[in-house]
Each structure stands twice: as C-alpha cells, then as structure tokens.
Amino acid sequence: KQEVTQIPAALSVPEGENLVLNCSFTDSAIYNLQWFRQDPGKGLTSLLLIQSSQREQTSGRLNASLDKSSGRSTLYIAASQPGDSATYLCAVSSGGSYIPTFGRGTSLIVHP
Amino acid sequence: EPEVTQTPSHQVTQMGQEVILRCVPISNHLYFYWYRQILGQKVEFLVSFYNNEISEKSEIFDDQFSVERPDGSNFTLKIRSTKLEDSAMYFCASSPGLASHDEQFFGPGTRLTVL
C-alpha cells in the first residue's frame, strides 16, 4: 500500500525566499504524481503533474521534480510571495491504479 | 476556464438523515470522483465513476453511500443515515481520461456537518 509523507508539516518564511517542499512515497511503481494547492476551507487547485516517465515539470515560479528510484518529489517555489500561503498537497498514483494517495500536506506561510 | 462546481457549499443535517451532494464535472470529462477530507486529516478517495458505473471504490464507500449521474451534467453522492463521523469536506473531481498525463480537477467542496 502506498504511503505518502510530506516534510515539513509547516513552514514559515519571509517574502522573497526560495523554498523546497518535500514529498516521499514508498511504492516507486508510480503512474503519476500531482502537486495541489489548498487554501483554508477551499478545494484543491492542481499545480503540476509529473508523469512516471518525466523528471520535472515547471509552471511559472514552480518547479516539481521526481526521483522514482529514491521515492521522492520536491516542489520548488522561487521568490515566494504572501499569496503563496496555503497548504501544498502531494498526491501519488501507483500500483497500476490511477487513484491518488495523498500526503498530509505542508502548510506554508509567507510573511511580508 | 472550465471548472468543477459543487452544491451546496455547506450542508448541515441531523444524524440519521439522508443527504445528497451535487457536482457538475467539466463538460468533456469522462471520469468522475468523490473524495472526502475530515478536518485536519488527509484527502481520502471514496469512489470513481465512468460510463454510468462505479469503476473503483475504497473501503470507506460502503452501503451507506451511493453515486448517480441522473442526467448529462450532474454527478451526485448520496449518504444515507448520516453519522457524526460523516462530517467532512466532500470533494468532487473529474478528469478527461485515465492517461498518466490526465490531471484530476477538483471542485470547491461541500462542507457536511452532521449534528
């Protein structure tokens, strides 16, 4: 059974910092990995999807990488802004299933 | 930009009552999903639906739950005889297909409170 762990659980940084959020998973036979953003009391917004055959994906200030052999993905946020404050969720589909297993998320606060 | 919509945004019900949560998936998507998130916990998969049939379900999705696509646009989750522990955010999602590049797009959620 896939287990997804996200470290750190919470992060508070000043505006402008570059930061890295980590996601680790136990079953490396992944189908894809998706990073989401969740604002308090709101739904999930898809940020990036990395297919099993890919190593990274980029969108604006966001870059997600995937290392299947070590069971890790990182989400890199460049030049963080207060508007980036949210919970970031990692979701991994694996084991022949397209159904994602979610991590608990990293709660990010970017203060001015 | 097309989006998944859900109604109501908040539903309060008495224990033992039945509730129906509604979703309108993105129009050209073929796969639909329900997830739930109990406060402070992980997002959990409930059920997936394709071609008017359940394609996969989790152990959470027992006889208390059912899903339906009553018309060409709506996708519903019915919870019978609600319990206190059913209180959670319920998210609907849809995807165009099941290819590895197909993202799941989530709705804003329905907060269900069972009293």
Tab-separated table of C-alpha atoms in Angstrom:
chain	number	residue	atom	x	y	z
A	1	LYS	CA	0.000	0.000	0.000
A	2	GLN	CA	1.344	3.396	-0.999
A	3	GLU	CA	2.341	5.719	1.846
A	4	VAL	CA	2.960	9.400	1.110
A	5	THR	CA	4.828	11.610	3.557
A	6	GLN	CA	5.349	15.339	3.305
A	7	ILE	CA	8.047	17.217	5.151
A	8	PRO	CA	7.983	19.723	6.698
A	9	ALA	CA	4.429	19.762	8.028
A	10	ALA	CA	4.584	23.528	8.380
A	11	LEU	CA	6.861	26.241	7.117
A	12	SER	CA	7.000	29.978	7.730
A	13	VAL	CA	9.304	32.100	5.602
A	14	PRO	CA	9.800	35.766	4.786
A	15	GLU	CA	8.718	37.022	1.412
A	16	GLY	CA	11.243	36.564	-1.367
A	17	GLU	CA	12.783	33.309	-0.167
A	18	ASN	CA	13.196	30.326	-2.429
A	19	LEU	CA	11.852	27.225	-0.768
A	20	VAL	CA	11.580	23.481	-1.215
A	21	LEU	CA	8.725	21.246	-0.162
A	22	ASN	CA	9.359	17.526	0.047
A	23	CYS	CA	7.202	14.518	-0.723
A	24	SER	CA	8.302	10.908	-0.268
A	25	PHE	CA	6.483	7.751	-1.268
A	26	THR	CA	7.035	4.073	-0.561
A	27	ASP	CA	5.938	2.414	-3.810
A	28	SER	CA	8.168	3.587	-6.644
A	29	ALA	CA	5.976	1.995	-9.358
A	30	ILE	CA	4.160	5.245	-9.776
A	31	TYR	CA	1.782	6.221	-12.549
A	32	ASN	CA	1.969	9.929	-11.934
A	33	LEU	CA	2.427	12.465	-9.152
A	34	GLN	CA	0.391	15.614	-8.776
A	35	TRP	CA	1.011	18.673	-6.607
A	36	PHE	CA	-2.006	20.618	-5.389
A	37	ARG	CA	-2.572	23.828	-3.505
A	38	GLN	CA	-5.358	24.063	-0.925
A	39	ASP	CA	-6.448	27.345	0.612
A	40	PRO	CA	-8.175	27.169	4.032
A	41	GLY	CA	-11.671	25.736	3.730
A	42	LYS	CA	-11.371	25.541	-0.040
A	43	GLY	CA	-10.912	22.980	-2.769
A	44	LEU	CA	-7.748	21.679	-4.351
A	45	THR	CA	-6.077	23.530	-7.193
A	46	SER	CA	-3.832	21.453	-9.424
A	47	LEU	CA	-0.367	22.975	-9.750
A	48	LEU	CA	1.769	20.437	-11.589
A	49	LEU	CA	1.509	16.832	-12.735
A	50	ILE	CA	4.592	14.717	-13.374
A	51	GLN	CA	4.180	11.522	-15.329
A	52	SER	CA	6.189	8.455	-14.415
A	53	SER	CA	8.449	8.920	-17.429
A	54	GLN	CA	9.272	12.543	-16.591
A	55	ARG	CA	11.874	14.037	-14.267
A	56	GLU	CA	10.417	17.501	-13.763
A	57	GLN	CA	7.717	19.973	-14.671
A	58	THR	CA	7.728	23.754	-14.485
A	59	SER	CA	4.993	26.353	-14.285
A	60	GLY	CA	5.957	29.943	-13.630
A	61	ARG	CA	7.766	30.146	-10.286
A	62	LEU	CA	7.038	26.492	-9.535
A	63	ASN	CA	9.222	23.541	-10.407
A	64	ALA	CA	8.467	19.969	-9.416
A	65	SER	CA	10.975	17.167	-9.723
A	66	LEU	CA	10.567	13.416	-9.493
A	67	ASP	CA	13.115	10.778	-8.491
A	68	LYS	CA	11.382	7.408	-8.581
A	69	SER	CA	14.441	5.451	-7.503
A	70	SER	CA	14.620	7.299	-4.190
A	71	GLY	CA	10.848	7.680	-3.879
A	72	ARG	CA	10.920	11.452	-3.716
A	73	SER	CA	9.460	14.532	-5.300
A	74	THR	CA	10.234	18.140	-4.492
A	75	LEU	CA	8.251	21.277	-5.191
A	76	TYR	CA	10.468	24.303	-5.574
A	77	ILE	CA	8.879	27.738	-5.180
A	78	ALA	CA	11.021	30.643	-6.333
A	79	ALA	CA	10.783	34.139	-4.888
A	80	SER	CA	7.928	33.318	-2.538
A	81	GLN	CA	5.085	35.814	-2.078
A	82	PRO	CA	2.424	36.217	0.643
A	83	GLY	CA	-0.125	34.979	-1.895
A	84	ASP	CA	1.676	31.610	-1.923
A	85	SER	CA	0.467	30.995	1.632
A	86	ALA	CA	-1.572	27.799	1.522
A	87	THR	CA	-1.299	24.072	2.153
A	88	TYR	CA	0.542	22.143	-0.542
A	89	LEU	CA	-0.508	18.553	-1.127
A	90	CYS	CA	1.355	15.795	-2.914
A	91	ALA	CA	-0.738	13.003	-4.462
A	92	VAL	CA	0.756	9.823	-5.922
A	93	SER	CA	-0.965	7.310	-8.194
A	94	SER	CA	0.761	3.946	-8.251
A	95	GLY	CA	0.460	0.176	-8.299
A	96	GLY	CA	-1.482	0.133	-11.550
A	97	SER	CA	-4.183	2.413	-10.122
A	98	TYR	CA	-4.964	5.915	-11.257
A	99	ILE	CA	-6.387	6.700	-7.820
A	100	PRO	CA	-4.058	9.046	-5.929
A	101	THR	CA	-2.857	8.636	-2.377
A	102	PHE	CA	-2.485	11.993	-0.688
A	103	GLY	CA	0.051	13.221	1.805
A	104	ARG	CA	-0.956	15.336	4.802
A	105	GLY	CA	0.438	18.433	3.171
A	106	THR	CA	2.848	21.209	4.032
A	107	SER	CA	1.252	24.337	5.470
A	108	LEU	CA	3.155	27.327	4.121
A	109	ILE	CA	3.020	30.864	5.451
A	110	VAL	CA	4.911	33.576	3.595
A	111	HIS	CA	5.004	36.752	5.643
A	112	PRO	CA	5.689	40.205	4.204
B	1	GLU	CA	-11.708	28.284	-17.881
B	2	PRO	CA	-13.966	25.284	-17.250
B	3	GLU	CA	-14.249	24.190	-13.642
B	4	VAL	CA	-15.936	21.624	-11.459
B	5	THR	CA	-18.781	23.078	-9.417
B	6	GLN	CA	-20.402	21.684	-6.283
B	7	THR	CA	-23.581	22.474	-4.385
B	8	PRO	CA	-24.307	23.228	-1.669
B	9	SER	CA	-21.147	24.767	-0.271
B	10	HIS	CA	-22.258	23.875	3.251
B	11	GLN	CA	-24.834	21.322	4.356
B	12	VAL	CA	-25.973	20.875	7.936
B	13	THR	CA	-28.030	17.803	8.755
B	14	GLN	CA	-29.252	15.812	11.711
B	15	MET	CA	-27.787	12.415	12.455
B	16	GLY	CA	-29.767	9.712	10.687
B	17	GLN	CA	-30.893	11.922	7.824
B	18	GLU	CA	-30.037	11.401	4.175
B	19	VAL	CA	-28.074	13.993	2.212
B	20	ILE	CA	-27.351	14.405	-1.480
B	21	LEU	CA	-24.262	16.286	-2.537
B	22	ARG	CA	-24.217	17.568	-6.082
B	23	CYS	CA	-21.438	18.125	-8.566
B	24	VAL	CA	-21.208	19.325	-12.140
B	25	PRO	CA	-17.982	17.956	-13.655
B	26	ILE	CA	-16.135	19.634	-16.505
B	27	SER	CA	-18.254	19.021	-19.578
B	28	ASN	CA	-15.920	16.965	-21.771
B	29	HIS	CA	-14.515	14.871	-18.919
B	30	LEU	CA	-15.339	11.180	-18.754
B	31	TYR	CA	-14.193	10.147	-15.272
B	32	PHE	CA	-15.699	11.424	-12.060
B	33	TYR	CA	-14.614	11.008	-8.464
B	34	TRP	CA	-15.646	11.705	-4.902
B	35	TYR	CA	-13.156	12.293	-2.104
B	36	ARG	CA	-13.566	13.366	1.478
B	37	GLN	CA	-11.349	15.208	3.928
B	38	ILE	CA	-12.109	15.009	7.618
B	39	LEU	CA	-10.913	18.129	9.390
B	40	GLY	CA	-7.154	18.009	9.903
B	41	GLN	CA	-6.737	14.739	8.027
B	42	LYS	CA	-5.680	13.570	4.591
B	43	VAL	CA	-7.815	13.693	1.497
B	44	GLU	CA	-9.270	10.189	1.048
B	45	PHE	CA	-10.637	8.571	-2.101
B	46	LEU	CA	-14.216	7.341	-1.973
B	47	VAL	CA	-15.297	6.286	-5.457
B	48	SER	CA	-14.678	6.723	-9.165
B	49	PHE	CA	-17.327	6.584	-11.872
B	50	TYR	CA	-17.159	6.018	-15.612
B	51	ASN	CA	-19.741	5.249	-18.246
B	52	ASN	CA	-22.540	5.228	-15.673
B	53	GLU	CA	-20.847	2.659	-13.496
B	54	ILE	CA	-18.640	2.621	-10.448
B	55	SER	CA	-15.145	1.773	-11.654
B	56	GLU	CA	-13.346	1.726	-8.328
B	57	LYS	CA	-14.267	2.287	-4.694
B	58	SER	CA	-12.485	2.383	-1.369
B	59	GLU	CA	-13.334	0.503	1.803
B	60	ILE	CA	-14.912	3.715	3.093
B	61	PHE	CA	-17.536	3.580	0.344
B	62	ASP	CA	-19.900	1.071	1.926
B	63	ASP	CA	-23.648	0.554	1.562
B	64	GLN	CA	-24.279	3.894	3.241
B	65	PHE	CA	-23.034	5.647	0.112
B	66	SER	CA	-24.232	5.692	-3.467
B	67	VAL	CA	-23.435	7.704	-6.575
B	68	GLU	CA	-25.505	8.569	-9.573
B	69	ARG	CA	-25.361	10.539	-12.773
B	70	PRO	CA	-29.029	11.435	-13.072
B	71	ASP	CA	-28.620	13.467	-16.249
B	72	GLY	CA	-25.946	14.546	-18.678
B	73	SER	CA	-24.350	17.069	-16.365
B	74	ASN	CA	-24.876	16.261	-12.678
B	75	PHE	CA	-22.991	13.732	-10.574
B	76	THR	CA	-24.333	13.082	-7.089
B	77	LEU	CA	-23.192	11.455	-3.868
B	78	LYS	CA	-25.929	10.220	-1.569
B	79	ILE	CA	-25.188	9.473	2.055
B	80	ARG	CA	-27.921	7.571	3.850
B	81	SER	CA	-28.482	7.608	7.590
B	82	THR	CA	-25.707	10.093	8.287
B	83	LYS	CA	-23.459	9.655	11.312
B	84	LEU	CA	-21.461	12.190	13.270
B	85	GLU	CA	-18.248	10.835	11.745
B	86	ASP	CA	-19.511	11.642	8.243
B	87	SER	CA	-18.808	15.300	8.990
B	88	ALA	CA	-16.131	16.300	6.490
B	89	MET	CA	-15.405	18.229	3.317
B	90	TYR	CA	-16.545	16.263	0.287
B	91	PHE	CA	-14.773	16.983	-2.965
B	92	CYS	CA	-15.879	16.054	-6.426
B	93	ALA	CA	-13.266	15.756	-9.170
B	94	SER	CA	-13.203	14.943	-12.849
B	95	SER	CA	-10.599	14.010	-15.430
B	96	PRO	CA	-10.713	13.732	-19.218
B	97	GLY	CA	-9.321	10.217	-19.176
B	98	LEU	CA	-7.040	7.877	-17.286
B	99	ALA	CA	-3.802	8.500	-19.134
B	100	SER	CA	-0.807	9.352	-16.988
B	101	HIS	CA	-0.939	12.936	-18.224
B	102	ASP	CA	-4.591	13.397	-17.281
B	103	GLU	CA	-4.958	15.669	-14.285
B	104	GLN	CA	-7.824	15.432	-11.873
B	105	PHE	CA	-9.613	18.741	-11.416
B	106	PHE	CA	-11.310	19.303	-8.082
B	107	GLY	CA	-14.384	21.269	-7.146
B	108	PRO	CA	-14.518	23.701	-4.216
B	109	GLY	CA	-16.076	21.108	-1.925
B	110	THR	CA	-19.182	20.732	0.196
B	111	ARG	CA	-18.714	21.014	3.927
B	112	LEU	CA	-21.049	18.482	5.565
B	113	THR	CA	-21.828	18.958	9.227
B	114	VAL	CA	-23.783	16.196	10.968
B	115	LEU	CA	-25.310	17.190	14.303
